[in-house]
Amino acid sequence: MASRLFHELNCAKLLSPLARVPHPTMLPVVLYLWCLDDTVVTDTQARRALRTYAQSAGLSSDAGRRSTARTIVEQFAHPLATTSQLRAAQQWIREGERARRPNWDALADSLSTVASPWRSRGLREIVRGIGPPHAPVTTDHVVAKWEVDWQTNQQLVVESVDERVLRRARDEHRDDWQQYQRVRTDLASRAGSLAHIFDLPDGQERAARQRVNAFVSILGNTLDLAKPTFARAQARARAR
């Protein structure tokens, strides 16, 4: 796989009318190779590539932000959620992406409201989740994961993560990725209408991006960012 991606990257350079393959295309492939193989990309090169990759995280057009927000809200929305509740949740997501500094509490509260719309009438929240029944993902879990990834990217942007930590996270990521591939089909079979989230991505660039994003999530745990963030999310949920 590594050799094939490296070959395709070189082919892209030869076929492209541009003097250089654009960074958005090249970076995930370079980082994928680093995740996969110790000998192709150096740790120093990976650290610099991660900085640039993190700088572009969350950047999209207004149309892209609207599409992302609508898709996320629709996944969690209860049929009784009102139009104003749906719009409010979508607005918090769009604004967070636009400003690149989300209001995590407001975002989590708005998503919780569309999942349990009766909260607006003073009734207690009924926690709902998406994904496999044996391992549902709640709105608070999703927002906490976004926050951990955001914090991780902030550290990558300023290159404050030591290369030794990057290597340790890469080792953890490799083990985690292998375990995920072993259970991926089983998870899809039990995910119902959301089985598509476990599909293999189309194309090498998307596959590379999926792998790199998974590494960033593992890095957040290696940096000890995940535990306090999820603890805050649980406290926030209990306070409702």
PDB file of C-alpha atoms in Angstrom:
ATOM      1  CA  MET A   1       0.000   0.000   0.000  1.00  0.00           C
ATOM      2  CA  ALA A   2       2.761   2.461   0.891  1.00  0.00           C
ATOM      3  CA  SER A   3       4.610   1.834  -2.353  1.00  0.00           C
ATOM      4  CA  ARG A   4       1.396   2.210  -4.347  1.00  0.00           C
ATOM      5  CA  LEU A   5       0.576   5.557  -2.750  1.00  0.00           C
ATOM      6  CA  PHE A   6       4.142   6.758  -3.273  1.00  0.00           C
ATOM      7  CA  HIS A   7       3.905   5.704  -6.916  1.00  0.00           C
ATOM      8  CA  GLU A   8       0.571   7.487  -7.349  1.00  0.00           C
ATOM      9  CA  LEU A   9       1.937  10.649  -5.779  1.00  0.00           C
ATOM     10  CA  ASN A  10       4.823  10.674  -8.257  1.00  0.00           C
ATOM     11  CA  CYS A  11       2.411  10.013 -11.133  1.00  0.00           C
ATOM     12  CA  ALA A  12       0.279  12.919  -9.994  1.00  0.00           C
ATOM     13  CA  LYS A  13       3.316  15.177 -10.066  1.00  0.00           C
ATOM     14  CA  LEU A  14       4.190  14.069 -13.607  1.00  0.00           C
ATOM     15  CA  LEU A  15       0.653  14.408 -14.970  1.00  0.00           C
ATOM     16  CA  SER A  16      -0.262  17.639 -13.230  1.00  0.00           C
ATOM     17  CA  PRO A  17      -0.080  20.834 -15.337  1.00  0.00           C
ATOM     18  CA  LEU A  18       0.970  22.616 -12.141  1.00  0.00           C
ATOM     19  CA  ALA A  19       4.582  22.970 -11.077  1.00  0.00           C
ATOM     20  CA  ARG A  20       3.666  21.374  -7.745  1.00  0.00           C
ATOM     21  CA  VAL A  21       0.892  19.098  -6.561  1.00  0.00           C
ATOM     22  CA  PRO A  22      -1.325  21.273  -4.297  1.00  0.00           C
ATOM     23  CA  HIS A  23      -0.741  20.868  -0.547  1.00  0.00           C
ATOM     24  CA  PRO A  24      -4.342  19.735   0.171  1.00  0.00           C
ATOM     25  CA  THR A  25      -3.739  16.749  -2.101  1.00  0.00           C
ATOM     26  CA  MET A  26      -0.152  15.951  -1.187  1.00  0.00           C
ATOM     27  CA  LEU A  27      -0.181  16.372   2.611  1.00  0.00           C
ATOM     28  CA  PRO A  28      -2.586  13.572   3.566  1.00  0.00           C
ATOM     29  CA  VAL A  29      -0.686  11.135   1.341  1.00  0.00           C
ATOM     30  CA  VAL A  30       2.659  12.139   2.858  1.00  0.00           C
ATOM     31  CA  LEU A  31       1.247  11.767   6.381  1.00  0.00           C
ATOM     32  CA  TYR A  32      -0.387   8.469   5.461  1.00  0.00           C
ATOM     33  CA  LEU A  33       2.988   7.141   4.381  1.00  0.00           C
ATOM     34  CA  TRP A  34       4.480   8.273   7.691  1.00  0.00           C
ATOM     35  CA  CYS A  35       1.676   6.550   9.624  1.00  0.00           C
ATOM     36  CA  LEU A  36       2.236   3.372   7.660  1.00  0.00           C
ATOM     37  CA  ASP A  37       5.995   3.146   7.239  1.00  0.00           C
ATOM     38  CA  ASP A  38       8.996   4.301   9.295  1.00  0.00           C
ATOM     39  CA  THR A  39      11.370   4.642   6.330  1.00  0.00           C
ATOM     40  CA  VAL A  40       9.631   6.827   3.712  1.00  0.00           C
ATOM     41  CA  VAL A  41       8.916  10.108   5.550  1.00  0.00           C
ATOM     42  CA  THR A  42      11.079  11.393   8.402  1.00  0.00           C
ATOM     43  CA  ASP A  43       9.613  12.442  11.737  1.00  0.00           C
ATOM     44  CA  THR A  44      10.732  16.017  11.136  1.00  0.00           C
ATOM     45  CA  GLN A  45       8.981  16.113   7.760  1.00  0.00           C
ATOM     46  CA  ALA A  46       5.865  14.631   9.337  1.00  0.00           C
ATOM     47  CA  ARG A  47       5.869  17.224  12.102  1.00  0.00           C
ATOM     48  CA  ARG A  48       5.984  20.033   9.555  1.00  0.00           C
ATOM     49  CA  ALA A  49       3.312  18.373   7.423  1.00  0.00           C
ATOM     50  CA  LEU A  50       1.082  17.962  10.477  1.00  0.00           C
ATOM     51  CA  ARG A  51       1.458  21.679  11.201  1.00  0.00           C
ATOM     52  CA  THR A  52       0.214  22.596   7.722  1.00  0.00           C
ATOM     53  CA  TYR A  53      -2.489  19.923   7.827  1.00  0.00           C
ATOM     54  CA  ALA A  54      -3.757  21.245  11.173  1.00  0.00           C
ATOM     55  CA  GLN A  55      -3.792  24.807   9.860  1.00  0.00           C
ATOM     56  CA  SER A  56      -6.274  23.755   7.174  1.00  0.00           C
ATOM     57  CA  ALA A  57      -8.484  21.681   9.506  1.00  0.00           C
ATOM     58  CA  GLY A  58     -12.062  22.927   9.402  1.00  0.00           C
ATOM     59  CA  LEU A  59     -11.524  25.303   6.489  1.00  0.00           C
ATOM     60  CA  SER A  60     -14.390  25.164   3.995  1.00  0.00           C
ATOM     61  CA  SER A  61     -16.733  27.365   2.004  1.00  0.00           C
ATOM     62  CA  ASP A  62     -19.984  28.696   3.427  1.00  0.00           C
ATOM     63  CA  ALA A  63     -21.833  26.107   1.352  1.00  0.00           C
ATOM     64  CA  GLY A  64     -19.604  23.381   2.774  1.00  0.00           C
ATOM     65  CA  ARG A  65     -20.213  24.552   6.336  1.00  0.00           C
ATOM     66  CA  ARG A  66     -23.959  24.572   5.754  1.00  0.00           C
ATOM     67  CA  SER A  67     -23.889  21.061   4.315  1.00  0.00           C
ATOM     68  CA  THR A  68     -21.772  19.746   7.208  1.00  0.00           C
ATOM     69  CA  ALA A  69     -24.012  21.359   9.826  1.00  0.00           C
ATOM     70  CA  ARG A  70     -27.188  20.052   8.200  1.00  0.00           C
ATOM     71  CA  THR A  71     -25.826  16.491   7.969  1.00  0.00           C
ATOM     72  CA  ILE A  72     -24.683  16.431  11.598  1.00  0.00           C
ATOM     73  CA  VAL A  73     -27.916  17.840  12.982  1.00  0.00           C
ATOM     74  CA  GLU A  74     -30.053  15.468  10.901  1.00  0.00           C
ATOM     75  CA  GLN A  75     -28.173  12.489  12.359  1.00  0.00           C
ATOM     76  CA  PHE A  76     -29.187  13.405  15.914  1.00  0.00           C
ATOM     77  CA  ALA A  77     -32.485  15.215  15.405  1.00  0.00           C
ATOM     78  CA  HIS A  78     -35.610  13.738  16.986  1.00  0.00           C
ATOM     79  CA  PRO A  79     -38.717  13.897  14.732  1.00  0.00           C
ATOM     80  CA  LEU A  80     -40.312  16.319  17.235  1.00  0.00           C
ATOM     81  CA  ALA A  81     -37.461  18.835  16.994  1.00  0.00           C
ATOM     82  CA  THR A  82     -38.728  22.197  15.788  1.00  0.00           C
ATOM     83  CA  THR A  83     -37.374  24.153  12.846  1.00  0.00           C
ATOM     84  CA  SER A  84     -35.978  26.820  15.167  1.00  0.00           C
ATOM     85  CA  GLN A  85     -34.172  24.183  17.239  1.00  0.00           C
ATOM     86  CA  LEU A  86     -32.659  22.633  14.113  1.00  0.00           C
ATOM     87  CA  ARG A  87     -31.569  26.010  12.797  1.00  0.00           C
ATOM     88  CA  ALA A  88     -30.012  26.996  16.124  1.00  0.00           C
ATOM     89  CA  ALA A  89     -27.905  23.825  16.259  1.00  0.00           C
ATOM     90  CA  GLN A  90     -26.811  24.254  12.649  1.00  0.00           C
ATOM     91  CA  GLN A  91     -25.880  27.873  13.328  1.00  0.00           C
ATOM     92  CA  TRP A  92     -23.629  26.970  16.272  1.00  0.00           C
ATOM     93  CA  ILE A  93     -21.820  24.392  14.114  1.00  0.00           C
ATOM     94  CA  ARG A  94     -21.433  26.775  11.163  1.00  0.00           C
ATOM     95  CA  GLU A  95     -20.244  29.635  13.333  1.00  0.00           C
ATOM     96  CA  GLY A  96     -17.758  27.389  15.141  1.00  0.00           C
ATOM     97  CA  GLU A  97     -16.229  26.307  11.832  1.00  0.00           C
ATOM     98  CA  ARG A  98     -16.208  29.850  10.462  1.00  0.00           C
ATOM     99  CA  ALA A  99     -14.563  31.403  13.525  1.00  0.00           C
ATOM    100  CA  ARG A 100     -12.449  28.293  14.111  1.00  0.00           C
ATOM    101  CA  ARG A 101     -13.104  28.690  17.831  1.00  0.00           C
ATOM    102  CA  PRO A 102     -16.379  26.925  18.691  1.00  0.00           C
ATOM    103  CA  ASN A 103     -18.464  27.619  21.764  1.00  0.00           C
ATOM    104  CA  TRP A 104     -18.419  24.023  22.967  1.00  0.00           C
ATOM    105  CA  ASP A 105     -21.023  24.430  25.724  1.00  0.00           C
ATOM    106  CA  ALA A 106     -23.533  26.154  23.446  1.00  0.00           C
ATOM    107  CA  LEU A 107     -22.889  23.653  20.659  1.00  0.00           C
ATOM    108  CA  ALA A 108     -23.384  20.674  22.969  1.00  0.00           C
ATOM    109  CA  ASP A 109     -26.535  22.196  24.465  1.00  0.00           C
ATOM    110  CA  SER A 110     -28.080  22.904  21.045  1.00  0.00           C
ATOM    111  CA  LEU A 111     -27.376  19.381  19.781  1.00  0.00           C
ATOM    112  CA  SER A 112     -28.812  17.939  22.993  1.00  0.00           C
ATOM    113  CA  THR A 113     -31.946  19.998  22.421  1.00  0.00           C
ATOM    114  CA  VAL A 114     -32.576  18.668  18.901  1.00  0.00           C
ATOM    115  CA  ALA A 115     -32.001  15.135  20.218  1.00  0.00           C
ATOM    116  CA  SER A 116     -34.388  15.730  23.157  1.00  0.00           C
ATOM    117  CA  PRO A 117     -36.618  18.617  22.008  1.00  0.00           C
ATOM    118  CA  TRP A 118     -38.888  18.374  25.065  1.00  0.00           C
ATOM    119  CA  ARG A 119     -36.050  19.953  27.080  1.00  0.00           C
ATOM    120  CA  SER A 120     -37.366  23.321  25.876  1.00  0.00           C
ATOM    121  CA  ARG A 121     -40.530  22.648  27.900  1.00  0.00           C
ATOM    122  CA  GLY A 122     -38.521  22.032  31.061  1.00  0.00           C
ATOM    123  CA  LEU A 123     -38.647  18.242  30.860  1.00  0.00           C
ATOM    124  CA  ARG A 124     -35.605  16.098  31.601  1.00  0.00           C
ATOM    125  CA  GLU A 125     -33.321  15.094  28.753  1.00  0.00           C
ATOM    126  CA  ILE A 126     -33.579  11.560  27.411  1.00  0.00           C
ATOM    127  CA  VAL A 127     -30.079  10.778  26.180  1.00  0.00           C
ATOM    128  CA  ARG A 128     -30.108   9.479  22.623  1.00  0.00           C
ATOM    129  CA  GLY A 129     -27.231   8.157  20.569  1.00  0.00           C
ATOM    130  CA  ILE A 130     -26.378   7.102  17.048  1.00  0.00           C
ATOM    131  CA  GLY A 131     -24.357   4.164  15.807  1.00  0.00           C
ATOM    132  CA  PRO A 132     -24.349   0.525  16.949  1.00  0.00           C
ATOM    133  CA  PRO A 133     -26.887  -0.206  19.729  1.00  0.00           C
ATOM    134  CA  HIS A 134     -24.178  -1.746  21.933  1.00  0.00           C
ATOM    135  CA  ALA A 135     -21.992   1.359  21.623  1.00  0.00           C
ATOM    136  CA  PRO A 136     -24.156   4.421  20.946  1.00  0.00           C
ATOM    137  CA  VAL A 137     -22.509   7.781  20.373  1.00  0.00           C
ATOM    138  CA  THR A 138     -24.223  10.668  22.169  1.00  0.00           C
ATOM    139  CA  THR A 139     -24.217  14.350  21.284  1.00  0.00           C
ATOM    140  CA  ASP A 140     -21.926  15.081  24.234  1.00  0.00           C
ATOM    141  CA  HIS A 141     -19.495  12.372  23.079  1.00  0.00           C
ATOM    142  CA  VAL A 142     -19.369  13.854  19.585  1.00  0.00           C
ATOM    143  CA  VAL A 143     -18.787  17.402  20.817  1.00  0.00           C
ATOM    144  CA  ALA A 144     -16.081  16.215  23.223  1.00  0.00           C
ATOM    145  CA  LYS A 145     -14.291  14.424  20.379  1.00  0.00           C
ATOM    146  CA  TRP A 146     -14.445  17.571  18.251  1.00  0.00           C
ATOM    147  CA  GLU A 147     -12.989  19.556  21.125  1.00  0.00           C
ATOM    148  CA  VAL A 148     -10.122  17.104  21.648  1.00  0.00           C
ATOM    149  CA  ASP A 149      -9.285  17.183  17.936  1.00  0.00           C
ATOM    150  CA  TRP A 150      -9.416  20.993  17.994  1.00  0.00           C
ATOM    151  CA  GLN A 151      -7.055  21.165  20.976  1.00  0.00           C
ATOM    152  CA  THR A 152      -4.706  18.687  19.310  1.00  0.00           C
ATOM    153  CA  ASN A 153      -4.637  20.688  16.089  1.00  0.00           C
ATOM    154  CA  GLN A 154      -3.850  23.849  18.057  1.00  0.00           C
ATOM    155  CA  GLN A 155      -0.719  22.170  19.404  1.00  0.00           C
ATOM    156  CA  LEU A 156       0.243  20.832  15.978  1.00  0.00           C
ATOM    157  CA  VAL A 157      -0.070  24.306  14.433  1.00  0.00           C
ATOM    158  CA  VAL A 158       2.606  25.699  16.753  1.00  0.00           C
ATOM    159  CA  GLU A 159       4.696  22.499  16.527  1.00  0.00           C
ATOM    160  CA  SER A 160       4.671  22.069  20.296  1.00  0.00           C
ATOM    161  CA  VAL A 161       4.389  18.275  20.108  1.00  0.00           C
ATOM    162  CA  ASP A 162       7.720  16.537  20.553  1.00  0.00           C
ATOM    163  CA  GLU A 163       8.691  14.041  17.843  1.00  0.00           C
ATOM    164  CA  ARG A 164       8.987  11.303  20.479  1.00  0.00           C
ATOM    165  CA  VAL A 165       5.345  11.886  21.382  1.00  0.00           C
ATOM    166  CA  LEU A 166       4.387  11.763  17.719  1.00  0.00           C
ATOM    167  CA  ARG A 167       6.125   8.402  17.347  1.00  0.00           C
ATOM    168  CA  ARG A 168       4.438   7.019  20.467  1.00  0.00           C
ATOM    169  CA  ALA A 169       1.055   8.166  19.189  1.00  0.00           C
ATOM    170  CA  ARG A 170       1.819   6.615  15.814  1.00  0.00           C
ATOM    171  CA  ASP A 171       2.544   3.243  17.453  1.00  0.00           C
ATOM    172  CA  GLU A 172      -0.731   3.449  19.389  1.00  0.00           C
ATOM    173  CA  HIS A 173      -2.557   4.480  16.228  1.00  0.00           C
ATOM    174  CA  ARG A 174      -1.214   1.504  14.278  1.00  0.00           C
ATOM    175  CA  ASP A 175      -2.462  -0.942  16.919  1.00  0.00           C
ATOM    176  CA  ASP A 176      -5.815   0.836  17.179  1.00  0.00           C
ATOM    177  CA  TRP A 177      -6.218   0.930  13.394  1.00  0.00           C
ATOM    178  CA  GLN A 178      -5.613  -2.797  13.057  1.00  0.00           C
ATOM    179  CA  GLN A 179      -8.167  -3.525  15.758  1.00  0.00           C
ATOM    180  CA  TYR A 180     -10.699  -1.248  14.070  1.00  0.00           C
ATOM    181  CA  GLN A 181     -10.241  -2.968  10.698  1.00  0.00           C
ATOM    182  CA  ARG A 182     -10.935  -6.328  12.341  1.00  0.00           C
ATOM    183  CA  VAL A 183     -14.295  -5.163  13.728  1.00  0.00           C
ATOM    184  CA  ARG A 184     -15.258  -2.674  11.021  1.00  0.00           C
ATOM    185  CA  THR A 185     -17.567  -5.042   9.125  1.00  0.00           C
ATOM    186  CA  ASP A 186     -19.240  -6.211  12.328  1.00  0.00           C
ATOM    187  CA  LEU A 187     -19.844  -2.623  13.453  1.00  0.00           C
ATOM    188  CA  ALA A 188     -21.389  -1.793  10.082  1.00  0.00           C
ATOM    189  CA  SER A 189     -23.703  -4.804  10.298  1.00  0.00           C
ATOM    190  CA  ARG A 190     -25.071  -3.532  13.624  1.00  0.00           C
ATOM    191  CA  ALA A 191     -25.236   0.171  12.795  1.00  0.00           C
ATOM    192  CA  GLY A 192     -28.525   0.060  10.882  1.00  0.00           C
ATOM    193  CA  SER A 193     -29.119   3.203   8.814  1.00  0.00           C
ATOM    194  CA  LEU A 194     -25.684   4.510   9.791  1.00  0.00           C
ATOM    195  CA  ALA A 195     -23.767   1.552   8.389  1.00  0.00           C
ATOM    196  CA  HIS A 196     -22.305   3.854   5.731  1.00  0.00           C
ATOM    197  CA  ILE A 197     -20.063   5.580   8.304  1.00  0.00           C
ATOM    198  CA  PHE A 198     -17.991   2.378   8.399  1.00  0.00           C
ATOM    199  CA  ASP A 199     -17.615   2.174   4.610  1.00  0.00           C
ATOM    200  CA  LEU A 200     -14.149   2.203   3.109  1.00  0.00           C
ATOM    201  CA  PRO A 201     -13.566   5.626   1.499  1.00  0.00           C
ATOM    202  CA  ASP A 202     -13.459   6.058  -2.262  1.00  0.00           C
ATOM    203  CA  GLY A 203     -10.037   6.960  -3.627  1.00  0.00           C
ATOM    204  CA  GLN A 204      -6.575   7.015  -2.146  1.00  0.00           C
ATOM    205  CA  GLU A 205      -6.693  10.639  -0.988  1.00  0.00           C
ATOM    206  CA  ARG A 206      -9.862  10.090   1.059  1.00  0.00           C
ATOM    207  CA  ALA A 207      -8.420   6.894   2.485  1.00  0.00           C
ATOM    208  CA  ALA A 208      -5.286   8.805   3.452  1.00  0.00           C
ATOM    209  CA  ARG A 209      -7.317  11.583   5.093  1.00  0.00           C
ATOM    210  CA  GLN A 210      -9.307   9.054   7.107  1.00  0.00           C
ATOM    211  CA  ARG A 211      -6.117   7.475   8.381  1.00  0.00           C
ATOM    212  CA  VAL A 212      -4.518  10.819   9.275  1.00  0.00           C
ATOM    213  CA  ASN A 213      -7.654  12.040  11.061  1.00  0.00           C
ATOM    214  CA  ALA A 214      -7.673   8.814  13.069  1.00  0.00           C
ATOM    215  CA  PHE A 215      -4.061   9.459  14.040  1.00  0.00           C
ATOM    216  CA  VAL A 216      -4.913  12.989  15.225  1.00  0.00           C
ATOM    217  CA  SER A 217      -7.624  11.541  17.474  1.00  0.00           C
ATOM    218  CA  ILE A 218      -5.154   9.076  18.990  1.00  0.00           C
ATOM    219  CA  LEU A 219      -2.615  11.867  19.446  1.00  0.00           C
ATOM    220  CA  GLY A 220      -5.161  13.794  21.517  1.00  0.00           C
ATOM    221  CA  ASN A 221      -5.304  10.877  23.925  1.00  0.00           C
ATOM    222  CA  THR A 222      -1.508  10.548  23.980  1.00  0.00           C
ATOM    223  CA  LEU A 223      -1.281  14.238  24.886  1.00  0.00           C
ATOM    224  CA  ASP A 224      -3.664  13.621  27.820  1.00  0.00           C
ATOM    225  CA  LEU A 225      -6.262  15.951  26.314  1.00  0.00           C
ATOM    226  CA  ALA A 226      -9.076  13.411  26.009  1.00  0.00           C
ATOM    227  CA  LYS A 227      -9.666  12.467  29.651  1.00  0.00           C
ATOM    228  CA  PRO A 228     -10.298  15.985  31.054  1.00  0.00           C
ATOM    229  CA  THR A 229     -12.327  16.999  27.994  1.00  0.00           C
ATOM    230  CA  PHE A 230     -14.651  14.001  28.228  1.00  0.00           C
ATOM    231  CA  ALA A 231     -14.915  14.520  31.997  1.00  0.00           C
ATOM    232  CA  ARG A 232     -16.149  18.077  31.362  1.00  0.00           C
ATOM    233  CA  ALA A 233     -18.611  16.760  28.797  1.00  0.00           C
ATOM    234  CA  GLN A 234     -20.009  14.249  31.302  1.00  0.00           C
ATOM    235  CA  ALA A 235     -20.319  16.972  33.966  1.00  0.00           C
ATOM    236  CA  ARG A 236     -22.102  19.174  31.449  1.00  0.00           C
ATOM    237  CA  ALA A 237     -24.541  16.379  30.649  1.00  0.00           C
ATOM    238  CA  ARG A 238     -25.251  15.667  34.324  1.00  0.00           C
ATOM    239  CA  ALA A 239     -25.994  19.341  34.936  1.00  0.00           C
ATOM    240  CA  ARG A 240     -28.888  19.411  32.459  1.00  0.00           C
TER     241      ARG A 240
END
